[in-house]
Amino acid sequence: MAEGCDHSSCEAFEYKLVLHRGFKLISGIHSPEVVDQIHNFEIQDSDVFVITYPKSGTIWLQQILRLMEVKGDVTATNDQLNSECIPWMELIKSEQQFVSAPSPRIHVSHLPYKFMPFGLKQKKGKVIYVARNPKDVLVSYFHFHKYANMLETPKDFDDFFEKFMKGNVFGDCWFEHVKSWCSHKDEMNFLYITYEEMIKDLRSVVEKIASFLGKNLTPQQLNNVVEQSTFKIMKNNPQANYQHIPDILLNHKLGSFMRKGTVGDWKTCFTEAQNERFDKVYQQKMKDVPLTFIWDMSELITP
Ligand code: A3P
């Protein structure tokens, strides 16, 4: 979400959310023309798409999938950034760039289902959807807005809370994002995982992903993937932690992609009234959706 801008020398450039076919893109970062081409990209069975609403652990999946490709050997990842090896679908410059990427082509994306390659519906390629409880998404996104120069700085938490509830952010409405992808899951080769289950038991999620992608890793190689994908290790790994993003886009003095990496941080920001309101909206919007979320660390501890 934070790369691919052509304005690194243009201090005065103003990034704005612009509505394109019912979805807000960031002007100067995303090109509507390129986003529209994605639908027709030809998909191969080996293609993998990691789909997330912002702040749901995209960077985490980039690290896990990158390490899986090199069978857990972190030294083999030193030459290139994860975001270059597993780029953003919405930042691709042309179909040629997509076509010529080395196989397996692995991409991440925040785009809603309607923009994604048509071939996915014919069960070509694979989709991994990562969901995170939306209260923690909201808080993580609030902090992100404070240091992301391409996003409007919120006046305060209340201001951002309103924006998020209205879907007035890049990614639009969290509820619509998760619903749009999950309601089409049977049309695709689709794996649904949550941020919270990764926090609870990273090893079993890594195994699940490896099996979904048909990767044969030894137990030791799987251990290496898990060990190199912990919050602490990733925070200090420049290949993985997005610290390379230029200051014009992210003010690294004010924040970090690898911020807290926990479950239940929303409790430090939500007022009781905001929590009640959120719960009401959640119940209404998710009433027909068979998904459950973990909202607090205490729910992760098995007695
Ligand atoms: P917080 O801001 O709550 O800490 P994305 O890549 O989609 O923008 O997601 C970023 C969020 O994922 C941040 O959440 C970040 O800390 C968290 N994250 C990334 N890697 C993680 C890891 N290895 N363990 C736990 N959380 C991780």
PDB file of C-alpha atoms and ligand atoms in Angstrom, residues 1 52-64 88 110 132 136-137 139-141 143-144 147 195 198-199 202 226 228-235 240 242 256-263 265, ligand 1:
ATOM      1  CA  MET A   1       0.000   0.000   0.000  1.00  0.00           C
ATOM      2  CA  THR A  52      -6.214  -8.311   3.228  1.00  0.00           C
ATOM      3  CA  TYR A  53      -8.033  -5.273   4.465  1.00  0.00           C
ATOM      4  CA  PRO A  54      -5.278  -2.784   5.500  1.00  0.00           C
ATOM      5  CA  LYS A  55      -3.579  -3.517   8.835  1.00  0.00           C
ATOM      6  CA  SER A  56      -4.559  -7.170   8.957  1.00  0.00           C
ATOM      7  CA  GLY A  57      -1.068  -8.644   8.717  1.00  0.00           C
ATOM      8  CA  THR A  58      -0.166  -8.296   5.034  1.00  0.00           C
ATOM      9  CA  ILE A  59       3.492  -7.722   5.862  1.00  0.00           C
ATOM     10  CA  TRP A  60       3.398 -10.879   8.004  1.00  0.00           C
ATOM     11  CA  LEU A  61       2.167 -13.010   5.099  1.00  0.00           C
ATOM     12  CA  GLN A  62       4.824 -11.513   2.841  1.00  0.00           C
ATOM     13  CA  GLN A  63       7.477 -12.745   5.250  1.00  0.00           C
ATOM     14  CA  ILE A  64       5.940 -16.209   5.658  1.00  0.00           C
ATOM     15  CA  TRP A  88       1.226  -5.174  -4.443  1.00  0.00           C
ATOM     16  CA  HIS A 110      -6.203  -4.737  -0.545  1.00  0.00           C
ATOM     17  CA  ARG A 132      -8.247  -9.535  11.651  1.00  0.00           C
ATOM     18  CA  ASP A 136      -7.805  -3.932  16.271  1.00  0.00           C
ATOM     19  CA  VAL A 137      -7.718  -3.131  12.558  1.00  0.00           C
ATOM     20  CA  VAL A 139      -6.706   1.050  16.021  1.00  0.00           C
ATOM     21  CA  SER A 140      -3.752  -0.152  13.951  1.00  0.00           C
ATOM     22  CA  TYR A 141      -5.033   1.890  10.994  1.00  0.00           C
ATOM     23  CA  HIS A 143      -1.776   4.789  14.207  1.00  0.00           C
ATOM     24  CA  PHE A 144      -0.785   4.133  10.607  1.00  0.00           C
ATOM     25  CA  TYR A 147       2.739   8.498  10.172  1.00  0.00           C
ATOM     26  CA  TYR A 195      -4.475 -12.737  12.372  1.00  0.00           C
ATOM     27  CA  MET A 198      -1.515 -16.698  13.791  1.00  0.00           C
ATOM     28  CA  ILE A 199      -0.876 -15.021  17.129  1.00  0.00           C
ATOM     29  CA  LEU A 202       1.791 -19.552  14.166  1.00  0.00           C
ATOM     30  CA  VAL A 226       8.011 -19.733  12.048  1.00  0.00           C
ATOM     31  CA  GLN A 228      11.882 -15.881  11.286  1.00  0.00           C
ATOM     32  CA  SER A 229       8.275 -14.663  11.182  1.00  0.00           C
ATOM     33  CA  THR A 230       7.851 -13.676  14.814  1.00  0.00           C
ATOM     34  CA  PHE A 231       7.104 -10.042  15.596  1.00  0.00           C
ATOM     35  CA  LYS A 232      10.443  -9.510  17.320  1.00  0.00           C
ATOM     36  CA  ILE A 233      12.538 -10.913  14.489  1.00  0.00           C
ATOM     37  CA  MET A 234      10.561  -9.172  11.759  1.00  0.00           C
ATOM     38  CA  LYS A 235      10.743  -5.819  13.546  1.00  0.00           C
ATOM     39  CA  ALA A 240      10.642  -7.519   6.041  1.00  0.00           C
ATOM     40  CA  TYR A 242       9.097  -1.768   5.426  1.00  0.00           C
ATOM     41  CA  SER A 256       6.332   1.755  12.363  1.00  0.00           C
ATOM     42  CA  PHE A 257       4.628  -1.004  10.377  1.00  0.00           C
ATOM     43  CA  MET A 258       5.713  -3.387  13.132  1.00  0.00           C
ATOM     44  CA  ARG A 259       3.933  -1.473  15.898  1.00  0.00           C
ATOM     45  CA  LYS A 260       2.550  -3.743  18.661  1.00  0.00           C
ATOM     46  CA  GLY A 261       1.492  -6.986  17.004  1.00  0.00           C
ATOM     47  CA  THR A 262      -1.077  -7.957  19.579  1.00  0.00           C
ATOM     48  CA  VAL A 263      -4.752  -8.764  20.086  1.00  0.00           C
ATOM     49  CA  ASP A 265      -5.214  -3.189  21.638  1.00  0.00           C
TER      50      ASP A 265
HETATM   51  P1  A3P B   1      -0.310  -3.298  14.810  1.00  0.00           P
HETATM   52  O1  A3P B   1      -0.322  -1.924  14.237  1.00  0.00           O
HETATM   53  O2  A3P B   1      -1.552  -3.593  15.597  1.00  0.00           O
HETATM   54  O3  A3P B   1       0.921  -3.616  15.583  1.00  0.00           O
HETATM   55  P2  A3P B   1      -0.399  -4.747   7.485  1.00  0.00           P
HETATM   56  O4  A3P B   1       0.870  -5.338   7.025  1.00  0.00           O
HETATM   57  O5  A3P B   1      -1.602  -5.391   6.859  1.00  0.00           O
HETATM   58  O6  A3P B   1      -0.389  -3.270   7.361  1.00  0.00           O
HETATM   59  O7  A3P B   1      -0.546  -5.099   9.023  1.00  0.00           O
HETATM   60  C1  A3P B   1       0.265  -4.494   9.986  1.00  0.00           C
HETATM   61  C2  A3P B   1      -0.113  -5.045  11.347  1.00  0.00           C
HETATM   62  O8  A3P B   1       0.323  -6.418  11.424  1.00  0.00           O
HETATM   63  C3  A3P B   1       0.559  -4.293  12.486  1.00  0.00           C
HETATM   64  O9  A3P B   1      -0.348  -4.333  13.584  1.00  0.00           O
HETATM   65  C4  A3P B   1       1.789  -5.177  12.715  1.00  0.00           C
HETATM   66  O10 A3P B   1       2.398  -5.015  13.970  1.00  0.00           O
HETATM   67  C5  A3P B   1       1.158  -6.557  12.565  1.00  0.00           C
HETATM   68  N1  A3P B   1       2.176  -7.596  12.323  1.00  0.00           N
HETATM   69  C6  A3P B   1       3.017  -7.695  11.285  1.00  0.00           C
HETATM   70  N2  A3P B   1       3.852  -8.748  11.448  1.00  0.00           N
HETATM   71  C7  A3P B   1       3.507  -9.327  12.634  1.00  0.00           C
HETATM   72  C8  A3P B   1       4.009 -10.431  13.387  1.00  0.00           C
HETATM   73  N3  A3P B   1       5.047 -11.160  12.972  1.00  0.00           N
HETATM   74  N4  A3P B   1       3.392 -10.744  14.553  1.00  0.00           N
HETATM   75  C9  A3P B   1       2.359 -10.019  14.999  1.00  0.00           C
HETATM   76  N5  A3P B   1       1.843  -8.951  14.340  1.00  0.00           N
HETATM   77  C10 A3P B   1       2.419  -8.601  13.183  1.00  0.00           C
END
